Structures are given as C-alpha cells and as structure tokens.
mmCIF file with all atom_site columns, C-alpha atoms in Angstrom:
data_model
loop_
_atom_site.group_PDB
_atom_site.id
_atom_site.type_symbol
_atom_site.label_atom_id
_atom_site.label_alt_id
_atom_site.label_comp_id
_atom_site.label_asym_id
_atom_site.label_entity_id
_atom_site.label_seq_id
_atom_site.pdbx_PDB_ins_code
_atom_site.Cartn_x
_atom_site.Cartn_y
_atom_site.Cartn_z
_atom_site.occupancy
_atom_site.B_iso_or_equiv
_atom_site.pdbx_formal_charge
_atom_site.auth_seq_id
_atom_site.auth_comp_id
_atom_site.auth_asym_id
_atom_site.auth_atom_id
_atom_site.pdbx_PDB_model_num
ATOM 1   C CA . MET A 1 1   ? 7.323   12.796 12.100  1.00 0.00 ? 1   MET A CA 1
ATOM 2   C CA . LEU A 1 2   ? 7.298   8.988  12.071  1.00 0.00 ? 2   LEU A CA 1
ATOM 3   C CA . ALA A 1 3   ? 9.713   8.520  14.960  1.00 0.00 ? 3   ALA A CA 1
ATOM 4   C CA . PRO A 1 4   ? 7.389   9.703  17.783  1.00 0.00 ? 4   PRO A CA 1
ATOM 5   C CA . GLY A 1 5   ? 4.920   6.984  16.880  1.00 0.00 ? 5   GLY A CA 1
ATOM 6   C CA . PHE A 1 6   ? 7.409   4.149  16.892  1.00 0.00 ? 6   PHE A CA 1
ATOM 7   C CA . GLN A 1 7   ? 10.007  5.030  19.509  1.00 0.00 ? 7   GLN A CA 1
ATOM 8   C CA . GLY A 1 8   ? 11.272  2.582  22.117  1.00 0.00 ? 8   GLY A CA 1
ATOM 9   C CA . GLU A 1 9   ? 9.293   0.194  24.209  1.00 0.00 ? 9   GLU A CA 1
ATOM 10  C CA . ASN A 1 10  ? 8.229   2.668  26.911  1.00 0.00 ? 10  ASN A CA 1
ATOM 11  C CA . VAL A 1 11  ? 7.681   5.768  24.785  1.00 0.00 ? 11  VAL A CA 1
ATOM 12  C CA . GLY A 1 12  ? 5.940   6.647  21.568  1.00 0.00 ? 12  GLY A CA 1
ATOM 13  C CA . VAL A 1 13  ? 2.369   7.541  20.728  1.00 0.00 ? 13  VAL A CA 1
ATOM 14  C CA . ILE A 1 14  ? 1.298   4.060  19.676  1.00 0.00 ? 14  ILE A CA 1
ATOM 15  C CA . ASN A 1 15  ? 2.735   2.383  22.775  1.00 0.00 ? 15  ASN A CA 1
ATOM 16  C CA . ALA A 1 16  ? 1.100   5.052  24.961  1.00 0.00 ? 16  ALA A CA 1
ATOM 17  C CA . VAL A 1 17  ? -2.283  4.246  23.398  1.00 0.00 ? 17  VAL A CA 1
ATOM 18  C CA . LEU A 1 18  ? -1.674  0.522  23.871  1.00 0.00 ? 18  LEU A CA 1
ATOM 19  C CA . ALA A 1 19  ? -0.703  1.130  27.515  1.00 0.00 ? 19  ALA A CA 1
ATOM 20  C CA . THR A 1 20  ? -4.033  2.879  28.195  1.00 0.00 ? 20  THR A CA 1
ATOM 21  C CA . ILE A 1 21  ? -5.870  -0.325 27.291  1.00 0.00 ? 21  ILE A CA 1
ATOM 22  C CA . GLY A 1 22  ? -3.476  -2.513 29.275  1.00 0.00 ? 22  GLY A CA 1
ATOM 23  C CA . ILE A 1 23  ? -1.301  -3.864 26.469  1.00 0.00 ? 23  ILE A CA 1
ATOM 24  C CA . GLU A 1 24  ? 2.470   -3.673 26.706  1.00 0.00 ? 24  GLU A CA 1
ATOM 25  C CA . GLY A 1 25  ? 3.757   -2.085 23.518  1.00 0.00 ? 25  GLY A CA 1
ATOM 26  C CA . PRO A 1 26  ? 6.511   -3.755 21.531  1.00 0.00 ? 26  PRO A CA 1
ATOM 27  C CA . GLY A 1 27  ? 9.881   -2.274 20.664  1.00 0.00 ? 27  GLY A CA 1
ATOM 28  C CA . TRP A 1 28  ? 8.795   -1.281 17.170  1.00 0.00 ? 28  TRP A CA 1
ATOM 29  C CA . LEU A 1 29  ? 12.249  -0.528 15.836  1.00 0.00 ? 29  LEU A CA 1
ATOM 30  C CA . SER A 1 30  ? 14.472  -2.332 18.304  1.00 0.00 ? 30  SER A CA 1
ATOM 31  C CA . ASP A 1 31  ? 12.861  -5.719 17.636  1.00 0.00 ? 31  ASP A CA 1
ATOM 32  C CA . GLN A 1 32  ? 13.485  -7.190 14.199  1.00 0.00 ? 32  GLN A CA 1
ATOM 33  C CA . HIS A 1 33  ? 10.039  -8.802 14.160  1.00 0.00 ? 33  HIS A CA 1
ATOM 34  C CA . TRP A 1 34  ? 8.232   -5.468 14.625  1.00 0.00 ? 34  TRP A CA 1
ATOM 35  C CA . ALA A 1 35  ? 10.100  -3.295 12.082  1.00 0.00 ? 35  ALA A CA 1
ATOM 36  C CA . LYS A 1 36  ? 8.061   -4.506 9.095   1.00 0.00 ? 36  LYS A CA 1
ATOM 37  C CA . PRO A 1 37  ? 4.714   -4.116 10.896  1.00 0.00 ? 37  PRO A CA 1
ATOM 38  C CA . ALA A 1 38  ? 5.802   -0.557 11.764  1.00 0.00 ? 38  ALA A CA 1
ATOM 39  C CA . ILE A 1 39  ? 6.359   0.164  8.077   1.00 0.00 ? 39  ILE A CA 1
ATOM 40  C CA . ILE A 1 40  ? 3.025   -1.437 7.192   1.00 0.00 ? 40  ILE A CA 1
ATOM 41  C CA . LEU A 1 41  ? 1.277   0.767  9.763   1.00 0.00 ? 41  LEU A CA 1
ATOM 42  C CA . THR A 1 42  ? 2.847   3.871  8.223   1.00 0.00 ? 42  THR A CA 1
ATOM 43  C CA . GLN A 1 43  ? 1.458   2.793  4.848   1.00 0.00 ? 43  GLN A CA 1
ATOM 44  C CA . LEU A 1 44  ? -2.064  3.044  6.256   1.00 0.00 ? 44  LEU A CA 1
ATOM 45  C CA . TRP A 1 45  ? -1.712  6.821  6.049   1.00 0.00 ? 45  TRP A CA 1
ATOM 46  C CA . GLY A 1 46  ? -2.051  6.481  2.269   1.00 0.00 ? 46  GLY A CA 1
ATOM 47  C CA . VAL A 1 47  ? -5.597  5.173  2.593   1.00 0.00 ? 47  VAL A CA 1
ATOM 48  C CA . GLY A 1 48  ? -6.945  8.732  2.643   1.00 0.00 ? 48  GLY A CA 1
ATOM 49  C CA . GLY A 1 49  ? -5.648  9.413  -0.856  1.00 0.00 ? 49  GLY A CA 1
ATOM 50  C CA . SER A 1 50  ? -7.272  6.233  -2.107  1.00 0.00 ? 50  SER A CA 1
ATOM 51  C CA . MET A 1 51  ? -10.558 7.265  -0.518  1.00 0.00 ? 51  MET A CA 1
ATOM 52  C CA . LEU A 1 52  ? -10.430 10.535 -2.456  1.00 0.00 ? 52  LEU A CA 1
ATOM 53  C CA . ILE A 1 53  ? -10.530 8.429  -5.612  1.00 0.00 ? 53  ILE A CA 1
ATOM 54  C CA . LEU A 1 54  ? -13.002 5.777  -4.430  1.00 0.00 ? 54  LEU A CA 1
ATOM 55  C CA . LEU A 1 55  ? -15.654 8.060  -2.933  1.00 0.00 ? 55  LEU A CA 1
ATOM 56  C CA . PRO A 1 56  ? -16.485 9.877  -6.201  1.00 0.00 ? 56  PRO A CA 1
ATOM 57  C CA . ALA A 1 57  ? -16.512 6.505  -7.968  1.00 0.00 ? 57  ALA A CA 1
ATOM 58  C CA . LEU A 1 58  ? -18.984 5.174  -5.402  1.00 0.00 ? 58  LEU A CA 1
ATOM 59  C CA . ALA A 1 59  ? -21.090 8.321  -5.701  1.00 0.00 ? 59  ALA A CA 1
ATOM 60  C CA . SER A 1 60  ? -21.297 7.839  -9.471  1.00 0.00 ? 60  SER A CA 1
ATOM 61  C CA . VAL A 1 61  ? -22.931 4.395  -9.231  1.00 0.00 ? 61  VAL A CA 1
ATOM 62  C CA . PRO A 1 62  ? -26.373 4.794  -10.855 1.00 0.00 ? 62  PRO A CA 1
ATOM 63  C CA . GLN A 1 63  ? -29.133 4.535  -8.258  1.00 0.00 ? 63  GLN A CA 1
ATOM 64  C CA . ASP A 1 64  ? -31.543 3.023  -10.779 1.00 0.00 ? 64  ASP A CA 1
ATOM 65  C CA . GLN A 1 65  ? -29.289 -0.040 -11.101 1.00 0.00 ? 65  GLN A CA 1
ATOM 66  C CA . LEU A 1 66  ? -29.239 -0.459 -7.332  1.00 0.00 ? 66  LEU A CA 1
ATOM 67  C CA . GLU A 1 67  ? -33.039 -0.098 -7.217  1.00 0.00 ? 67  GLU A CA 1
ATOM 68  C CA . ALA A 1 68  ? -33.388 -2.662 -10.013 1.00 0.00 ? 68  ALA A CA 1
ATOM 69  C CA . ALA A 1 69  ? -31.228 -5.077 -8.015  1.00 0.00 ? 69  ALA A CA 1
ATOM 70  C CA . ASP A 1 70  ? -33.488 -4.459 -4.980  1.00 0.00 ? 70  ASP A CA 1
ATOM 71  C CA . ILE A 1 71  ? -36.575 -5.220 -7.053  1.00 0.00 ? 71  ILE A CA 1
ATOM 72  C CA . ASP A 1 72  ? -34.927 -8.413 -8.330  1.00 0.00 ? 72  ASP A CA 1
ATOM 73  C CA . GLY A 1 73  ? -34.343 -9.457 -4.707  1.00 0.00 ? 73  GLY A CA 1
ATOM 74  C CA . ALA A 1 74  ? -30.555 -9.205 -4.652  1.00 0.00 ? 74  ALA A CA 1
ATOM 75  C CA . SER A 1 75  ? -28.882 -9.352 -1.265  1.00 0.00 ? 75  SER A CA 1
ATOM 76  C CA . PRO A 1 76  ? -26.619 -6.457 -0.220  1.00 0.00 ? 76  PRO A CA 1
ATOM 77  C CA . ILE A 1 77  ? -23.533 -8.583 -0.918  1.00 0.00 ? 77  ILE A CA 1
ATOM 78  C CA . ARG A 1 78  ? -24.828 -9.552 -4.377  1.00 0.00 ? 78  ARG A CA 1
ATOM 79  C CA . LYS A 1 79  ? -25.617 -5.880 -5.126  1.00 0.00 ? 79  LYS A CA 1
ATOM 80  C CA . PHE A 1 80  ? -22.113 -4.885 -4.094  1.00 0.00 ? 80  PHE A CA 1
ATOM 81  C CA . PHE A 1 81  ? -20.336 -7.456 -6.263  1.00 0.00 ? 81  PHE A CA 1
ATOM 82  C CA . SER A 1 82  ? -22.732 -7.394 -9.231  1.00 0.00 ? 82  SER A CA 1
ATOM 83  C CA . VAL A 1 83  ? -23.596 -3.698 -9.425  1.00 0.00 ? 83  VAL A CA 1
ATOM 84  C CA . VAL A 1 84  ? -21.176 -1.548 -7.428  1.00 0.00 ? 84  VAL A CA 1
ATOM 85  C CA . VAL A 1 85  ? -17.845 -3.270 -8.137  1.00 0.00 ? 85  VAL A CA 1
ATOM 86  C CA . PRO A 1 86  ? -18.291 -3.294 -11.941 1.00 0.00 ? 86  PRO A CA 1
ATOM 87  C CA . GLN A 1 87  ? -19.189 0.415  -11.815 1.00 0.00 ? 87  GLN A CA 1
ATOM 88  C CA . ILE A 1 88  ? -16.135 1.369  -9.761  1.00 0.00 ? 88  ILE A CA 1
ATOM 89  C CA . SER A 1 89  ? -13.765 -1.110 -11.443 1.00 0.00 ? 89  SER A CA 1
ATOM 90  C CA . PRO A 1 90  ? -11.803 1.597  -13.340 1.00 0.00 ? 90  PRO A CA 1
ATOM 91  C CA . ALA A 1 91  ? -11.029 3.365  -10.053 1.00 0.00 ? 91  ALA A CA 1
ATOM 92  C CA . LEU A 1 92  ? -10.137 0.060  -8.376  1.00 0.00 ? 92  LEU A CA 1
ATOM 93  C CA . PHE A 1 93  ? -7.903  -0.845 -11.307 1.00 0.00 ? 93  PHE A CA 1
ATOM 94  C CA . PHE A 1 94  ? -6.098  2.504  -11.112 1.00 0.00 ? 94  PHE A CA 1
ATOM 95  C CA . LEU A 1 95  ? -5.589  2.157  -7.347  1.00 0.00 ? 95  LEU A CA 1
ATOM 96  C CA . LEU A 1 96  ? -4.333  -1.425 -7.641  1.00 0.00 ? 96  LEU A CA 1
ATOM 97  C CA . THR A 1 97  ? -1.884  -0.494 -10.389 1.00 0.00 ? 97  THR A CA 1
ATOM 98  C CA . MET A 1 98  ? -0.556  2.577  -8.592  1.00 0.00 ? 98  MET A CA 1
ATOM 99  C CA . GLY A 1 99  ? -0.385  0.696  -5.289  1.00 0.00 ? 99  GLY A CA 1
ATOM 100 C CA . MET A 1 100 ? 1.652   -2.083 -6.875  1.00 0.00 ? 100 MET A CA 1
ATOM 101 C CA . ILE A 1 101 ? 4.061   0.409  -8.440  1.00 0.00 ? 101 ILE A CA 1
ATOM 102 C CA . GLY A 1 102 ? 4.331   2.348  -5.177  1.00 0.00 ? 102 GLY A CA 1
ATOM 103 C CA . THR A 1 103 ? 5.062   -0.825 -3.233  1.00 0.00 ? 103 THR A CA 1
ATOM 104 C CA . PHE A 1 104 ? 7.925   -1.722 -5.536  1.00 0.00 ? 104 PHE A CA 1
ATOM 105 C CA . GLN A 1 105 ? 9.297   1.808  -5.221  1.00 0.00 ? 105 GLN A CA 1
ATOM 106 C CA . MET A 1 106 ? 9.028   2.057  -1.414  1.00 0.00 ? 106 MET A CA 1
ATOM 107 C CA . PHE A 1 107 ? 12.020  3.980  -0.114  1.00 0.00 ? 107 PHE A CA 1
ATOM 108 C CA . ASN A 1 108 ? 11.137  6.651  2.434   1.00 0.00 ? 108 ASN A CA 1
ATOM 109 C CA . GLU A 1 109 ? 9.732   4.591  5.286   1.00 0.00 ? 109 GLU A CA 1
ATOM 110 C CA . PRO A 1 110 ? 12.566  2.042  5.569   1.00 0.00 ? 110 PRO A CA 1
ATOM 111 C CA . MET A 1 111 ? 15.183  4.794  5.234   1.00 0.00 ? 111 MET A CA 1
ATOM 112 C CA . ILE A 1 112 ? 13.840  7.307  7.737   1.00 0.00 ? 112 ILE A CA 1
ATOM 113 C CA . LEU A 1 113 ? 12.589  5.069  10.526  1.00 0.00 ? 113 LEU A CA 1
ATOM 114 C CA . PRO A 1 114 ? 15.388  5.372  13.087  1.00 0.00 ? 114 PRO A CA 1
ATOM 115 C CA . GLY A 1 115 ? 16.768  2.251  14.647  1.00 0.00 ? 115 GLY A CA 1
ATOM 116 C CA . ALA A 1 116 ? 15.245  -0.129 12.136  1.00 0.00 ? 116 ALA A CA 1
ATOM 117 C CA . ASP A 1 117 ? 17.684  -2.860 11.168  1.00 0.00 ? 117 ASP A CA 1
ATOM 118 C CA . ARG A 1 118 ? 18.117  -2.670 7.406   1.00 0.00 ? 118 ARG A CA 1
ATOM 119 C CA . LEU A 1 119 ? 18.378  -6.432 7.221   1.00 0.00 ? 119 LEU A CA 1
ATOM 120 C CA . TRP A 1 120 ? 14.679  -6.632 8.084   1.00 0.00 ? 120 TRP A CA 1
ATOM 121 C CA . THR A 1 121 ? 13.417  -3.507 6.322   1.00 0.00 ? 121 THR A CA 1
ATOM 122 C CA . ASP A 1 122 ? 15.502  -3.490 3.148   1.00 0.00 ? 122 ASP A CA 1
ATOM 123 C CA . THR A 1 123 ? 13.538  -2.921 -0.047  1.00 0.00 ? 123 THR A CA 1
ATOM 124 C CA . LEU A 1 124 ? 14.813  -2.924 -3.603  1.00 0.00 ? 124 LEU A CA 1
ATOM 125 C CA . MET A 1 125 ? 14.971  0.877  -3.623  1.00 0.00 ? 125 MET A CA 1
ATOM 126 C CA . VAL A 1 126 ? 16.895  1.011  -0.328  1.00 0.00 ? 126 VAL A CA 1
ATOM 127 C CA . HIS A 1 127 ? 19.264  -1.650 -1.651  1.00 0.00 ? 127 HIS A CA 1
ATOM 128 C CA . LEU A 1 128 ? 19.713  0.377  -4.845  1.00 0.00 ? 128 LEU A CA 1
ATOM 129 C CA . TYR A 1 129 ? 20.423  3.540  -2.838  1.00 0.00 ? 129 TYR A CA 1
ATOM 130 C CA . SER A 1 130 ? 22.899  1.749  -0.572  1.00 0.00 ? 130 SER A CA 1
ATOM 131 C CA . ASN A 1 131 ? 24.833  0.390  -3.522  1.00 0.00 ? 131 ASN A CA 1
ATOM 132 C CA . ALA A 1 132 ? 24.823  3.658  -5.440  1.00 0.00 ? 132 ALA A CA 1
ATOM 133 C CA . PHE A 1 133 ? 25.536  6.213  -2.724  1.00 0.00 ? 133 PHE A CA 1
ATOM 134 C CA . GLU A 1 134 ? 27.028  4.314  0.223   1.00 0.00 ? 134 GLU A CA 1
ATOM 135 C CA . SER A 1 135 ? 29.124  1.658  -1.545  1.00 0.00 ? 135 SER A CA 1
ATOM 136 C CA . TYR A 1 136 ? 29.633  3.682  -4.759  1.00 0.00 ? 136 TYR A CA 1
ATOM 137 C CA . ARG A 1 137 ? 28.785  0.678  -6.921  1.00 0.00 ? 137 ARG A CA 1
ATOM 138 C CA . MET A 1 138 ? 27.065  2.723  -9.630  1.00 0.00 ? 138 MET A CA 1
ATOM 139 C CA . GLY A 1 139 ? 27.138  -0.025 -12.258 1.00 0.00 ? 139 GLY A CA 1
ATOM 140 C CA . TYR A 1 140 ? 25.409  -2.496 -9.972  1.00 0.00 ? 140 TYR A CA 1
ATOM 141 C CA . ALA A 1 141 ? 22.904  0.140  -8.853  1.00 0.00 ? 141 ALA A CA 1
ATOM 142 C CA . SER A 1 142 ? 22.147  1.024  -12.480 1.00 0.00 ? 142 SER A CA 1
ATOM 143 C CA . ALA A 1 143 ? 21.581  -2.649 -13.251 1.00 0.00 ? 143 ALA A CA 1
ATOM 144 C CA . LEU A 1 144 ? 19.234  -2.859 -10.244 1.00 0.00 ? 144 LEU A CA 1
ATOM 145 C CA . ALA A 1 145 ? 17.319  0.146  -11.553 1.00 0.00 ? 145 ALA A CA 1
ATOM 146 C CA . TRP A 1 146 ? 16.875  -1.535 -14.928 1.00 0.00 ? 146 TRP A CA 1
ATOM 147 C CA . VAL A 1 147 ? 15.785  -4.786 -13.297 1.00 0.00 ? 147 VAL A CA 1
ATOM 148 C CA . MET A 1 148 ? 13.301  -2.827 -11.215 1.00 0.00 ? 148 MET A CA 1
ATOM 149 C CA . PHE A 1 149 ? 11.994  -1.104 -14.350 1.00 0.00 ? 149 PHE A CA 1
ATOM 150 C CA . VAL A 1 150 ? 11.538  -4.446 -16.128 1.00 0.00 ? 150 VAL A CA 1
ATOM 151 C CA . VAL A 1 151 ? 9.813   -6.031 -13.119 1.00 0.00 ? 151 VAL A CA 1
ATOM 152 C CA . ILE A 1 152 ? 7.447   -3.089 -12.608 1.00 0.00 ? 152 ILE A CA 1
ATOM 153 C CA . MET A 1 153 ? 6.685   -2.883 -16.333 1.00 0.00 ? 153 MET A CA 1
ATOM 154 C CA . SER A 1 154 ? 6.036   -6.644 -16.466 1.00 0.00 ? 154 SER A CA 1
ATOM 155 C CA . PHE A 1 155 ? 3.665   -6.550 -13.510 1.00 0.00 ? 155 PHE A CA 1
ATOM 156 C CA . THR A 1 156 ? 1.902   -3.506 -14.961 1.00 0.00 ? 156 THR A CA 1
ATOM 157 C CA . LEU A 1 157 ? 1.449   -5.190 -18.346 1.00 0.00 ? 157 LEU A CA 1
ATOM 158 C CA . ILE A 1 158 ? 0.127   -8.324 -16.637 1.00 0.00 ? 158 ILE A CA 1
ATOM 159 C CA . GLN A 1 159 ? -2.332  -6.172 -14.692 1.00 0.00 ? 159 GLN A CA 1
ATOM 160 C CA . LEU A 1 160 ? -3.387  -4.417 -17.902 1.00 0.00 ? 160 LEU A CA 1
ATOM 161 C CA . ALA A 1 161 ? -3.986  -7.768 -19.610 1.00 0.00 ? 161 ALA A CA 1
ATOM 162 C CA . LEU A 1 162 ? -5.934  -9.164 -16.669 1.00 0.00 ? 162 LEU A CA 1
ATOM 163 C CA . GLY A 1 163 ? -7.802  -5.877 -16.259 1.00 0.00 ? 163 GLY A CA 1
ATOM 164 C CA . LYS A 1 164 ? -9.479  -6.352 -19.638 1.00 0.00 ? 164 LYS A CA 1
ATOM 165 C CA . LYS A 1 165 ? -11.490 -9.168 -18.087 1.00 0.00 ? 165 LYS A CA 1
ATOM 166 C CA . TRP A 1 166 ? -12.810 -7.348 -15.032 1.00 0.00 ? 166 TRP A CA 1
ATOM 167 C CA . VAL A 1 167 ? -12.554 -3.605 -15.684 1.00 0.00 ? 167 VAL A CA 1
ATOM 168 C CA . HIS A 1 168 ? -15.710 -2.232 -17.279 1.00 0.00 ? 168 HIS A CA 1
ATOM 169 C CA . TYR A 1 169 ? -15.574 1.139  -18.988 1.00 0.00 ? 169 TYR A CA 1
ATOM 170 C CA . GLU A 1 170 ? -18.822 2.785  -20.024 1.00 0.00 ? 170 GLU A CA 1
#
C-alpha cells in the first residue's frame, strides 16, 4: 500500500502529482536523503486519528468563556492560547504522550518501505528486530527492549511531571 506512493523517480503517485505541477520528483527510496522524508510523509496519515480526539475536545470548549474573552477585547490569538488551549489541554497531553511513545516504537514504515536503505531508516525497533530475528542475538535484543522500556518510561514520567503545570482538568 505504501510502495505505489514512493516508487522510483519516474513512477509513483506522489511523483506523478509533482510532475503535473512541473516539479521533478525525487527517488524517494533510492536516494538516502529522501528515505526519512518518505517515512515522515507516511506518518501524516495518523493525523486523522488525532483529529478524532481533538475535534470533540474543541467542541466542548464553553462558548460563554469565548464570549467573555470577546467582551474583554481579546484577540483571536489570545483567545486561542488563553481559553481554548487550557480547555483542550487534557486531549493535547494525551496526544503528545501517545505520539512520543509511538515514535519510539516505530517499526512498520521503515521495515515495509521497499528499497529504503536501513542505514538511513533504522529505528530502535528495527534494530531490535534485526538483532533478534536476523542475527539471532536474543540477549542483545532483550537488552535493547529493556533499554527502550526505560527510555520510554522516563520520557513518559517527565511528560507527566511537566503536564501538571500546563494540563488543566475540570
């Protein structure tokens, strides 16, 4: 499913779209400098799931607080950062935490994109998989898994501690 979008320089959906506007498309997977941007572009597909969480949070912002900010003469930017963001901060906090965990655990995209040089697209999970199931270094892979657990847990605890300052629960 991902391959048709990022095939060679002269084929692929994305390069076809770029060609219609007069831009020569890059070799997404054949060029080491374009493999990571290809993975980043595939991550944009996850934005829809985040919107399913953010839209109800935005809809739950009390209109009377927005009207009070209008009466006080707040600019749209001030209303957004002083009224809307504090109201949706629990949803933002959840999305930031899950996004951070998901980024550390990224495996599928670097593994299934054909032609991508692993040197440029290797993540900790791909490295763990390679050591466990290609090199049969189970001890090293297990140690990597524990290191990954400790790193993710540390970042999550740091986010929880920092979240107490900016996340507002009603």
